[in-house]
Short mmCIF file of C-alpha atoms in Angstrom, two decimals:
data_model
loop_
_atom_site.label_atom_id
_atom_site.label_comp_id
_atom_site.label_asym_id
_atom_site.label_seq_id
_atom_site.Cartn_x
_atom_site.Cartn_y
_atom_site.Cartn_z
CA UNK A 25 -0.06 0.12 0.06
CA UNK A 26 1.55 3.62 -0.86
CA UNK A 27 1.75 5.55 2.04
CA UNK A 28 1.37 9.39 1.50
CA UNK A 29 4.07 11.15 3.29
CA UNK A 30 3.93 15.00 5.05
CA UNK A 31 6.94 16.69 5.98
CA UNK A 32 8.94 15.09 8.89
CA UNK A 33 6.54 11.88 8.68
CA UNK A 34 8.45 8.56 8.32
CA UNK A 35 8.04 5.02 7.17
CA UNK A 36 9.73 1.37 7.27
CA UNK A 37 10.63 -0.11 4.08
CA UNK A 38 9.57 -3.57 3.16
CA UNK A 39 12.06 -3.56 -0.20
CA UNK A 40 16.07 -3.44 -0.10
CA UNK A 41 15.90 -2.41 -3.81
CA UNK A 42 14.37 0.83 -5.13
CA UNK A 43 13.23 3.80 -7.19
CA UNK A 44 13.40 7.22 -6.69
CA UNK A 45 11.84 9.84 -8.98
CA UNK A 46 10.58 12.96 -8.85
CA UNK A 47 8.12 15.09 -10.89
CA UNK A 48 7.59 18.89 -11.60
CA UNK A 49 5.71 21.48 -13.31
CA UNK A 50 9.45 22.71 -14.34
CA UNK A 51 12.50 20.51 -16.01
CA UNK A 52 14.68 18.79 -13.15
CA UNK A 53 17.74 16.84 -12.15
CA UNK A 54 17.55 14.30 -9.45
CA UNK A 55 21.19 13.24 -7.81
CA UNK A 56 21.83 11.53 -4.25
CA UNK A 57 24.20 12.28 -1.32
CA UNK A 58 25.71 9.19 0.83
CA UNK A 59 26.23 10.89 4.12
CA UNK A 60 27.31 9.77 7.54
CA UNK A 61 25.09 10.43 10.78
CA UNK A 62 26.03 14.42 10.51
CA UNK A 63 24.15 14.09 6.95
CA UNK A 64 27.87 15.16 5.87
CA UNK A 65 28.71 13.32 2.90
CA UNK A 66 31.20 10.61 3.01
CA UNK A 67 33.27 11.96 0.36
CA UNK A 68 32.88 13.39 -3.25
CA UNK A 69 32.78 10.23 -4.92
CA UNK A 70 29.50 9.62 -2.84
CA UNK A 71 27.81 12.41 -4.32
CA UNK A 72 25.73 10.91 -7.93
CA UNK A 73 24.50 13.35 -10.19
CA UNK A 74 24.28 14.07 -13.59
CA UNK A 75 28.02 14.06 -14.04
CA UNK A 76 28.93 10.97 -11.84
CA UNK A 77 26.30 8.72 -11.82
CA UNK A 78 27.25 5.79 -9.50
CA UNK A 79 28.15 4.72 -6.49
CA UNK A 80 28.41 1.83 -4.34
CA UNK A 81 24.66 0.75 -4.06
CA UNK A 82 23.07 4.26 -5.75
CA UNK A 83 22.68 4.25 -9.06
CA UNK A 84 21.24 7.31 -11.53
CA UNK A 85 19.54 6.17 -14.69
CA UNK A 86 19.90 8.13 -18.00
CA UNK A 87 15.92 8.74 -17.63
CA UNK A 88 16.04 10.49 -14.23
CA UNK A 89 15.34 7.18 -11.54
CA UNK A 90 17.56 6.48 -8.98
CA UNK A 91 18.35 3.18 -8.08
CA UNK A 92 19.07 1.87 -4.67
CA UNK A 93 20.17 -1.27 -3.40
CA UNK A 94 20.39 -0.64 0.14
CA UNK A 95 22.87 -3.61 1.07
CA UNK A 96 25.44 -2.37 -1.03
CA UNK A 97 25.37 1.02 0.07
CA UNK A 98 28.80 1.65 2.19
CA UNK A 99 28.75 0.43 5.55
CA UNK A 100 29.71 3.83 6.89
CA UNK A 101 26.53 5.92 5.26
CA UNK A 102 24.21 6.61 7.91
CA UNK A 103 21.34 7.50 5.11
CA UNK A 104 20.79 8.39 1.36
CA UNK A 105 19.61 12.05 0.84
CA UNK A 106 17.73 12.19 -2.30
CA UNK A 107 17.70 15.56 -4.34
CA UNK A 108 15.99 17.42 -6.99
CA UNK A 109 17.32 20.40 -8.61
CA UNK A 110 16.27 22.91 -11.61
CA UNK A 111 17.89 21.49 -15.01
CA UNK A 112 21.14 23.71 -15.93
CA UNK A 113 20.59 22.00 -19.76
CA UNK A 114 16.98 23.04 -20.04
CA UNK A 115 17.15 26.05 -22.66
CA UNK A 116 15.50 29.13 -21.30
CA UNK A 117 14.43 26.93 -18.16
CA UNK A 118 13.41 28.78 -15.17
CA UNK A 119 15.60 29.78 -12.39
CA UNK A 120 13.41 27.81 -9.40
CA UNK A 121 11.28 24.40 -9.08
CA UNK A 122 7.88 25.25 -9.13
CA UNK A 123 5.99 26.28 -6.01
CA UNK A 124 3.51 23.70 -6.97
CA UNK A 125 3.57 20.33 -8.37
CA UNK A 126 7.08 18.81 -7.36
CA UNK A 127 6.30 15.18 -5.96
CA UNK A 128 8.65 12.79 -5.04
CA UNK A 129 8.32 9.24 -5.43
CA UNK A 130 9.84 6.09 -4.35
CA UNK A 131 9.13 2.35 -5.37
CA UNK A 132 10.48 -0.93 -5.22
CA UNK A 133 11.79 -2.94 -7.51
CA UNK A 134 8.99 -3.90 -9.55
CA UNK A 135 7.54 -0.59 -9.52
CA UNK A 136 4.94 -0.33 -6.87
CA UNK A 137 5.11 2.30 -5.14
CA UNK A 138 6.19 2.80 -1.32
CA UNK A 139 5.81 6.06 -0.50
CA UNK A 140 4.85 9.51 -2.37
CA UNK A 141 5.44 13.14 -1.28
CA UNK A 142 4.18 16.14 -2.23
CA UNK A 143 6.67 18.74 -1.43
CA UNK A 144 5.78 22.32 -0.27
CA UNK A 145 8.02 25.10 -1.86
CA UNK A 146 7.89 28.65 -1.50
CA UNK A 147 9.21 29.34 -5.08
CA UNK A 148 12.44 30.49 -4.40
CA UNK A 149 13.58 27.57 -3.96
CA UNK A 150 16.39 25.89 -7.08
CA UNK A 151 16.95 22.47 -5.10
CA UNK A 152 15.36 20.42 -2.47
CA UNK A 153 15.81 17.63 -0.62
CA UNK A 154 12.97 15.42 -0.79
CA UNK A 155 13.54 12.01 0.86
CA UNK A 156 16.18 10.56 3.49
CA UNK A 157 16.43 7.24 3.44
CA UNK A 158 18.23 6.08 6.48
CA UNK A 159 19.39 2.87 8.64
CA UNK A 160 17.10 1.80 11.49
CA UNK A 161 18.46 -0.96 13.38
CA UNK A 162 19.10 -3.26 10.89
CA UNK A 163 16.66 -2.23 8.40
CA UNK A 164 15.79 1.00 6.24
CA UNK A 165 13.12 3.65 6.61
CA UNK A 166 12.26 6.64 4.84
CA UNK A 167 11.59 10.13 6.17
CA UNK A 168 9.76 12.69 3.96
CA UNK A 169 12.17 16.20 4.42
CA UNK A 170 11.14 19.07 2.35
CA UNK A 171 14.10 21.05 2.78
CA UNK A 172 14.66 23.46 -0.21
CA UNK A 173 17.59 25.68 -1.32
CA UNK A 174 17.56 29.16 -2.57
CA UNK A 175 21.35 28.85 -3.79
CA UNK A 176 20.68 25.73 -5.94
CA UNK A 177 22.42 22.23 -5.91
CA UNK A 178 25.68 24.05 -4.78
CA UNK A 179 24.75 25.36 -2.14
CA UNK A 180 22.83 22.36 -0.86
CA UNK A 181 25.91 20.01 -1.83
CA UNK A 182 28.38 22.44 0.07
CA UNK A 183 26.15 22.41 3.27
CA UNK A 184 26.08 18.93 2.97
CA UNK A 185 30.35 18.18 2.79
CA UNK A 186 30.83 18.65 -0.92
CA UNK A 187 33.31 20.60 -2.18
CA UNK A 188 32.82 22.24 -5.38
CA UNK A 189 34.54 24.57 -7.49
CA UNK A 190 31.83 25.91 -9.14
CA UNK A 191 27.85 25.95 -9.38
CA UNK A 192 26.54 22.51 -10.10
CA UNK A 193 24.10 24.71 -12.01
CA UNK A 194 24.79 27.67 -13.72
CA UNK A 195 22.79 30.45 -12.41
CA UNK A 196 22.64 33.55 -14.39
CA UNK A 197 21.87 35.91 -11.19
CA UNK A 198 21.15 35.31 -7.66
CA UNK A 199 17.17 33.90 -6.63
CA UNK A 200 15.44 36.50 -4.67
CA UNK A 201 14.66 35.29 -1.01
CA UNK A 202 10.99 35.26 -1.31
CA UNK A 203 9.08 34.63 -4.74
CA UNK A 204 6.16 37.08 -6.04
CA UNK A 205 5.55 40.77 -7.19
CA UNK A 206 8.08 43.26 -4.83
CA UNK A 207 9.42 44.98 -7.46
CA UNK A 208 6.43 45.40 -10.04
CA UNK A 209 4.93 48.10 -9.38
CA UNK A 210 1.30 48.64 -8.14
CA UNK A 211 -1.74 48.43 -10.59
CA UNK A 212 -4.37 49.86 -8.47
CA UNK A 213 -6.95 48.01 -10.27
CA UNK A 214 -5.65 44.95 -9.34
CA UNK A 215 -4.68 45.83 -5.32
CA UNK A 216 -6.83 42.71 -4.14
CA UNK A 217 -4.87 40.49 -6.47
CA UNK A 218 -1.36 41.87 -5.09
CA UNK A 219 -2.56 41.66 -1.41
CA UNK A 220 -3.52 37.84 -2.36
CA UNK A 221 -0.05 37.16 -3.81
CA UNK A 222 1.66 38.36 -0.81
CA UNK A 223 -0.78 36.38 1.53
CA UNK A 224 0.29 33.56 -0.81
CA UNK A 225 4.08 33.76 -0.72
CA UNK A 226 3.47 34.26 3.31
CA UNK A 227 1.53 30.98 3.42
CA UNK A 228 4.08 29.36 1.22
CA UNK A 229 7.43 30.81 3.29
CA UNK A 230 5.60 29.72 6.52
CA UNK A 231 4.92 26.33 4.98
CA UNK A 232 8.44 25.74 3.92
CA UNK A 233 9.74 26.74 7.37
CA UNK A 234 7.16 24.71 9.59
CA UNK A 235 7.89 21.36 6.98
CA UNK A 236 11.67 22.32 7.93
CA UNK A 237 11.31 22.51 11.19
CA UNK A 238 9.22 19.15 11.52
CA UNK A 239 11.48 17.45 10.05
CA UNK A 240 14.57 18.39 12.08
CA UNK A 241 12.35 17.35 15.23
CA UNK A 242 11.06 14.39 13.93
CA UNK A 243 14.77 13.24 12.67
CA UNK A 244 15.85 14.29 16.59
CA UNK A 245 12.71 12.01 18.42
CA UNK A 246 13.95 8.89 15.85
CA UNK A 247 17.45 9.36 16.81
CA UNK A 248 16.92 9.98 20.22
CA UNK A 249 14.68 6.99 20.53
CA UNK A 250 17.15 4.53 18.99
CA UNK A 251 20.28 6.10 21.36
CA UNK A 252 17.91 4.05 24.14
CA UNK A 253 16.91 1.35 22.15
CA UNK A 254 19.20 -1.08 23.75
CA UNK A 255 18.69 -0.74 28.04
CA UNK A 256 22.18 -1.68 28.45
CA UNK A 257 24.10 1.16 27.07
CA UNK A 258 21.28 3.78 27.36
CA UNK A 259 23.38 5.57 29.94
CA UNK A 260 26.29 5.40 28.70
CA UNK A 261 28.84 8.47 28.20
CA UNK A 262 28.61 7.25 24.35
CA UNK A 263 24.89 7.79 24.27
CA UNK A 264 24.83 10.61 26.17
CA UNK A 265 27.61 11.90 23.42
CA UNK A 266 25.17 10.74 20.78
CA UNK A 267 22.22 12.39 21.98
CA UNK A 268 24.23 15.86 22.47
CA UNK A 269 25.18 15.31 18.85
CA UNK A 270 21.55 14.39 17.28
CA UNK A 271 20.31 17.64 19.05
CA UNK A 272 22.85 19.97 17.41
CA UNK A 273 22.24 18.69 14.23
CA UNK A 274 18.58 19.19 15.19
CA UNK A 275 19.08 22.69 16.30
CA UNK A 276 21.19 23.64 13.37
CA UNK A 277 18.34 22.59 10.89
CA UNK A 278 16.07 24.70 12.71
CA UNK A 279 18.06 27.44 12.89
CA UNK A 280 18.54 27.30 9.07
CA UNK A 281 14.92 27.11 8.56
CA UNK A 282 14.53 30.04 10.87
CA UNK A 283 17.30 31.85 9.07
CA UNK A 284 15.55 31.42 5.60
CA UNK A 285 12.13 32.21 7.18
CA UNK A 286 13.05 35.40 8.53
CA UNK A 287 14.83 36.65 5.64
CA UNK A 288 11.42 35.79 3.35
CA UNK A 289 9.36 37.66 6.55
CA UNK A 290 11.26 40.66 6.06
CA UNK A 291 11.24 40.99 2.67
CA UNK A 292 7.62 40.93 2.39
CA UNK A 293 7.17 43.03 5.14
CA UNK A 294 9.38 45.55 2.85
CA UNK A 295 6.77 44.66 0.40
CA UNK A 296 3.96 46.01 2.49
CA UNK A 297 5.33 49.11 3.68
CA UNK A 298 6.00 50.06 0.00
CA UNK A 299 2.60 49.38 -1.60
CA UNK A 300 0.77 50.55 1.41
CA UNK A 301 0.89 54.17 0.40
CA UNK A 302 -0.27 53.29 -2.80
CA UNK A 303 -3.14 51.07 -2.04
CA UNK A 304 -6.93 52.17 -2.66
CA UNK A 305 -8.50 53.47 1.23
CA UNK A 306 -10.52 49.97 1.50
CA UNK A 307 -7.40 48.16 1.36
CA UNK A 308 -4.86 50.26 3.11
CA UNK A 309 -4.10 50.38 6.60
CA UNK A 310 -5.07 53.38 8.63
CA UNK A 311 -1.77 54.33 8.91
CA UNK A 312 -1.44 55.21 5.26
CA UNK A 313 -0.96 58.67 3.42
CA UNK A 314 -4.03 57.57 1.14
CA UNK A 315 -6.63 58.42 4.66
CA UNK A 316 -4.80 61.97 4.72
CA UNK A 317 -3.88 62.52 1.32
CA UNK A 318 -6.43 64.15 -1.03
CA UNK A 319 -8.94 61.71 -3.01
CA UNK A 320 -8.45 62.12 -7.07
CA UNK A 321 -10.77 60.48 -9.87
CA UNK A 322 -12.83 57.18 -8.58
CA UNK A 323 -10.31 54.27 -8.59
CA UNK A 324 -11.57 50.85 -9.32
CA UNK A 325 -11.66 49.04 -5.78
CA UNK A 326 -11.63 45.20 -6.22
CA UNK A 327 -10.89 44.34 -2.33
CA UNK A 328 -12.03 45.15 1.33
CA UNK A 329 -9.56 44.66 4.03
CA UNK A 330 -10.93 42.77 6.93
CA UNK A 331 -7.49 42.75 9.22
CA UNK A 332 -4.55 40.99 9.90
CA UNK A 333 -3.63 37.22 9.67
CA UNK A 334 -0.88 35.83 11.84
CA UNK A 335 0.28 32.25 13.44
CA UNK A 336 1.75 31.96 16.92
CA UNK A 337 4.77 30.44 15.82
CA UNK A 338 5.66 32.46 12.95
CA UNK A 339 6.70 35.26 15.04
CA UNK A 340 6.47 39.02 13.83
CA UNK A 341 5.23 37.83 10.42
CA UNK A 342 1.58 39.88 9.66
CA UNK A 343 -0.35 40.01 6.36
CA UNK A 344 -3.74 41.61 5.25
CA UNK A 345 -6.94 39.15 4.88
CA UNK A 346 -8.63 40.57 2.19
CA UNK A 347 -12.18 39.73 0.69
CA UNK A 348 -12.92 40.56 -2.94
CA UNK A 349 -15.36 43.68 -3.05
CA UNK A 350 -18.47 44.02 -3.64
CA UNK A 351 -19.39 41.63 -1.29
CA UNK A 352 -21.45 38.78 -2.44
CA UNK A 353 -23.20 38.39 1.11
CA UNK A 354 -23.59 39.91 4.50
CA UNK A 355 -20.76 40.74 7.05
CA UNK A 356 -21.73 39.58 10.16
CA UNK A 357 -19.48 40.75 13.13
CA UNK A 358 -20.47 38.42 16.18
CA UNK A 359 -20.01 40.10 19.56
CA UNK A 360 -20.92 42.46 21.89
CA UNK A 361 -21.96 45.50 20.17
CA UNK A 362 -20.23 48.34 22.31
CA UNK A 363 -17.03 46.01 21.55
CA UNK A 364 -17.80 45.43 18.33
CA UNK A 365 -18.01 48.98 17.29
CA UNK A 366 -14.43 49.86 16.65
CA UNK A 367 -14.15 46.76 14.02
CA UNK A 368 -17.71 47.59 12.43
CA UNK A 369 -16.51 51.54 12.21
CA UNK A 370 -13.58 50.20 10.38
CA UNK A 371 -15.08 47.78 8.20
CA UNK A 372 -17.62 50.33 7.35
CA UNK A 373 -15.32 53.17 6.51
CA UNK A 374 -13.82 51.11 4.26
CA UNK A 375 -16.97 49.97 2.66
CA UNK A 376 -18.21 53.62 2.35
CA UNK A 377 -14.56 54.13 0.18
CA UNK A 378 -14.71 51.40 -1.58
CA UNK A 379 -17.84 52.12 -4.56
CA UNK A 380 -16.42 54.01 -7.84
CA UNK A 381 -19.79 54.51 -9.33
CA UNK A 382 -20.87 57.39 -6.27
CA UNK A 383 -20.50 57.81 -2.76
CA UNK A 384 -22.33 55.16 -0.80
CA UNK A 385 -25.24 56.03 1.56
CA UNK A 386 -25.38 55.09 4.77
CA UNK A 387 -28.97 53.28 6.58
CA UNK A 388 -28.23 52.58 10.78
CA UNK A 389 -30.11 50.48 13.21
CA UNK A 390 -28.14 51.60 16.50
CA UNK A 391 -30.45 50.57 19.53
CA UNK A 392 -27.83 50.76 22.18
CA UNK A 393 -26.15 53.43 20.70
CA UNK A 394 -22.91 51.74 20.54
CA UNK A 395 -22.22 53.30 17.08
CA UNK A 396 -22.97 56.84 17.64
CA UNK A 397 -19.07 57.91 17.93
CA UNK A 398 -18.86 56.62 14.35
CA UNK A 399 -22.53 57.47 12.65
CA UNK A 400 -22.86 61.46 14.13
CA UNK A 401 -19.23 62.36 12.68
CA UNK A 402 -20.71 61.19 9.11
CA UNK A 403 -24.49 62.75 9.24
CA UNK A 404 -23.90 63.85 5.58
CA UNK A 405 -23.48 60.35 4.35
CA UNK A 406 -26.79 59.44 6.20
CA UNK A 407 -29.59 58.50 3.66
CA UNK A 408 -32.11 58.76 7.07
CA UNK A 409 -32.09 59.01 10.41
CA UNK A 410 -30.61 56.44 12.63
CA UNK A 411 -32.83 53.81 14.03
CA UNK A 412 -32.54 54.48 17.67
CA UNK A 413 -35.91 52.69 18.73
CA UNK A 414 -37.10 48.94 18.56
CA UNK A 415 -40.13 50.27 17.54
CA UNK A 416 -38.98 51.83 14.15
CA UNK A 417 -36.61 48.62 12.87
CA UNK A 418 -39.48 46.80 10.85
CA UNK A 419 -40.47 49.93 9.64
CA UNK A 420 -37.10 50.97 8.29
CA UNK A 421 -36.16 47.24 6.94
CA UNK A 422 -39.67 46.90 5.09
CA UNK A 423 -38.39 50.48 3.24
CA UNK A 424 -35.29 48.97 2.56
CA UNK A 425 -36.64 45.38 1.26
CA UNK A 426 -39.08 47.71 -1.11
CA UNK A 427 -36.41 49.69 -2.19
CA UNK A 428 -34.04 46.95 -3.43
CA UNK A 429 -37.31 45.41 -5.15
CA UNK A 430 -37.92 48.91 -6.84
CA UNK A 431 -33.95 49.05 -7.80
CA UNK A 432 -34.07 45.54 -9.53
CA UNK A 433 -37.07 46.00 -11.52
CA UNK A 434 -35.67 49.26 -12.85
CA UNK A 435 -32.36 47.78 -13.79
CA UNK A 436 -34.43 44.63 -15.15
CA UNK A 437 -35.91 47.38 -17.33
CA UNK A 438 -33.20 49.42 -18.30
CA UNK A 439 -33.92 52.35 -16.31
CA UNK A 440 -30.69 53.33 -14.90
CA UNK A 441 -31.59 56.76 -14.01
CA UNK A 442 -34.29 54.69 -11.31
CA UNK A 443 -31.56 52.80 -9.23
CA UNK A 444 -30.59 54.59 -6.23
CA UNK A 445 -26.98 55.01 -5.23
CA UNK A 446 -25.29 52.53 -2.93
CA UNK A 447 -25.98 51.94 0.13
CA UNK A 448 -24.38 50.60 3.22
CA UNK A 449 -26.90 49.02 5.76
CA UNK A 450 -25.56 48.56 9.21
CA UNK A 451 -27.88 46.42 11.70
CA UNK A 452 -26.85 46.80 14.86
CA UNK A 453 -27.53 44.90 18.07
CA UNK A 454 -29.13 41.94 16.03
CA UNK A 455 -31.19 40.18 17.21
CA UNK A 456 -32.11 41.93 20.25
CA UNK A 457 -35.03 44.28 19.39
CA UNK A 458 -36.06 42.65 16.41
CA UNK A 459 -39.11 41.71 15.40
CA UNK A 460 -40.17 37.58 14.53
CA UNK A 461 -39.98 38.48 10.85
CA UNK A 462 -37.82 40.89 10.62
CA UNK A 463 -35.15 38.10 9.92
CA UNK A 464 -36.77 37.06 6.48
CA UNK A 465 -36.68 41.01 5.68
CA UNK A 466 -33.02 40.70 6.00
CA UNK A 467 -32.06 37.86 4.25
CA UNK A 468 -34.03 39.07 1.54
CA UNK A 469 -31.37 42.12 1.31
CA UNK A 470 -28.89 39.72 1.90
CA UNK A 471 -30.22 38.15 -1.29
CA UNK A 472 -30.93 40.96 -3.26
CA UNK A 473 -29.15 43.81 -2.63
CA UNK A 474 -25.82 43.09 -3.68
CA UNK A 475 -26.94 43.01 -7.27
CA UNK A 476 -28.24 46.64 -6.65
CA UNK A 477 -25.35 47.85 -5.04
CA UNK A 478 -26.88 47.33 -1.31
CA UNK A 479 -23.97 46.08 1.41
CA UNK A 480 -24.78 44.89 4.68
CA UNK A 481 -23.21 44.38 8.07
CA UNK A 482 -24.89 42.89 10.91
CA UNK A 483 -23.84 43.18 14.52
CA UNK A 484 -24.82 41.14 17.56
CA UNK A 485 -24.69 37.54 18.52
CA UNK A 486 -26.06 34.69 17.09
CA UNK A 487 -26.87 32.59 20.14
CA UNK A 488 -31.00 32.50 18.76
CA UNK A 489 -29.66 30.55 16.06
CA UNK A 490 -30.76 27.18 17.10
CA UNK A 491 -34.06 28.32 17.96
CA UNK A 492 -34.94 31.17 15.62
CA UNK A 493 -34.95 29.82 11.75
CA UNK A 494 -34.05 33.42 10.67
CA UNK A 495 -31.19 33.87 12.28
CA UNK A 496 -30.34 30.14 11.61
CA UNK A 497 -29.96 31.34 7.77
CA UNK A 498 -28.21 34.13 8.30
CA UNK A 499 -25.62 32.40 10.33
CA UNK A 500 -25.26 30.40 7.49
CA UNK A 501 -25.03 32.94 4.72
CA UNK A 502 -23.22 35.78 6.43
CA UNK A 503 -19.34 36.16 6.73
CA UNK A 504 -18.87 35.78 10.73
CA UNK A 505 -16.09 37.87 12.09
CA UNK A 506 -15.87 37.49 15.63
CA UNK A 507 -14.89 40.32 17.81
CA UNK A 508 -13.21 37.85 20.78
CA UNK A 509 -11.78 34.59 21.17
CA UNK A 510 -9.78 33.41 18.08
CA UNK A 511 -10.83 33.38 13.71
CA UNK A 512 -8.95 31.04 12.25
CA UNK A 513 -8.36 31.38 8.35
CA UNK A 514 -7.18 28.13 6.74
CA UNK A 515 -5.18 29.10 3.32
CA UNK A 516 -5.78 27.82 0.14
CA UNK A 517 -2.49 27.15 -0.99
CA UNK A 518 -1.47 24.97 2.30
CA UNK A 519 -4.15 24.56 4.02
CA UNK A 520 -2.41 25.81 7.26
CA UNK A 521 -4.57 28.20 9.76
CA UNK A 522 -4.10 31.55 10.39
CA UNK A 523 -5.55 33.68 13.07
CA UNK A 524 -7.46 37.25 11.88
CA UNK A 525 -7.10 39.89 13.74
CA UNK A 526 -10.06 42.13 12.69
CA UNK A 527 -9.11 45.73 12.15
CA UNK A 528 -10.32 48.92 14.18
CA UNK A 529 -10.88 52.16 14.22
CA UNK A 530 -8.16 54.07 15.16
CA UNK A 531 -8.02 54.51 19.04
CA UNK A 532 -6.16 58.27 19.30
CA UNK A 533 -9.26 60.92 18.53
CA UNK A 534 -7.13 62.93 16.22
CA UNK A 535 -6.36 60.09 14.35
CA UNK A 536 -9.81 58.57 14.08
CA UNK A 537 -11.12 61.91 13.09
CA UNK A 538 -8.84 62.47 10.32
CA UNK A 539 -10.24 59.33 9.13
CA UNK A 540 -14.17 60.01 9.59
CA UNK A 541 -13.39 63.50 8.02
CA UNK A 542 -12.18 61.94 4.73
CA UNK A 543 -14.94 60.00 4.47
CA UNK A 544 -17.16 63.28 3.85
CA UNK A 545 -14.56 65.41 2.36
CA UNK A 546 -13.55 67.57 5.22
#
């Protein structure tokens, strides 16, 4: 049965005759290093590559298959590292491995796959260690590695003790530490795409770092377990020394992965600082000059910033989390209205400047008064007075629903002049103070509003979703943003989880006033 490995995972090998192959979206070479317990190549003769195709027990075929006869491998060897690198003979070939699609397979002598490993890469690597085939007692095991090297095969083999006079692969120029558009001027019409490219770079960099760290820890665990397998020697000085060397190897691997990750993080941070003043206000931080500079023209905005993503094990790495705009579904800010107010205000401020067609009008239900510090400075943008009494909620929702219906009919009839200006509807304190039929009216707004420029923010808790079908429907269709607790977001490239911290309107009164004044052109 084929085992699909993840970084750091190991598996026993039932066969001593193996075939290693790798496939990638770009042309690649495969090679192998026969190493000692410190992952140092035994000698230059134990580096099997396109210019030296044989060593004891390891042979590189013309078709790019590494054949291993484990019983014939040098007795001093602790492991064989299976390596891929960019193909130097490929005309006009890329300087780096593809960030997706690199897969390593280890098969038995009959070609039956034993293990498969999809190697996570950032996109800056020109070489990578795919698998480590290592001795364990009298047998052999395989471990998924996934360690990449930006400096290519030359850097990889040098770090494992092979002296090279020239780069093993001719590289015209140094590959940047992080892929992506760091040097590409920002196109305001594609700002959302740029933000997601940065998120993708961060996700892949984080996955690569975690892969290397997990591999180092898994290798250490295996070596420590092996060192105490014999009860008669587990407390001997030799075992203590062996464990210390294993810890040193682990620390060195983690330190190298951390160095690479820190460099990539610094480059991403530099890129974010460089583009922030150039982003449209709907995607920029509130510290950006975009919020204090005069607004010229009506640039198309294709995204909306919700907050920042981070992870506890990734240090200072912070990347913006943005969603496509116009929104296709409502935002539900979950939490106590007073606590949620700065988050609601931040989102509303960005949504009010996001429409390129016309200035959005504001409709607000604020029964508790928690949004007053936001709505009072924006009186000029209010389409109607703020609803502050529960007795007026149903009437306002009915009016809004009818307005959306009329706008839909006008749009279908081609009467564009009859379509009202875009509206942002904020429904605070939901569901408290709302009638039994109000949830259905809100669902109607959520379903039909986006097509005619009506966006919806709901503020409140969803505790009554279990007993109220209307609230349950809204809970299902809305994008929920909690203001307390932890909201995790899985990135679509590596599947790793990130913690979303929603943006809030600035705390400092003058800074907050400056942002709000910019919404009304003051």
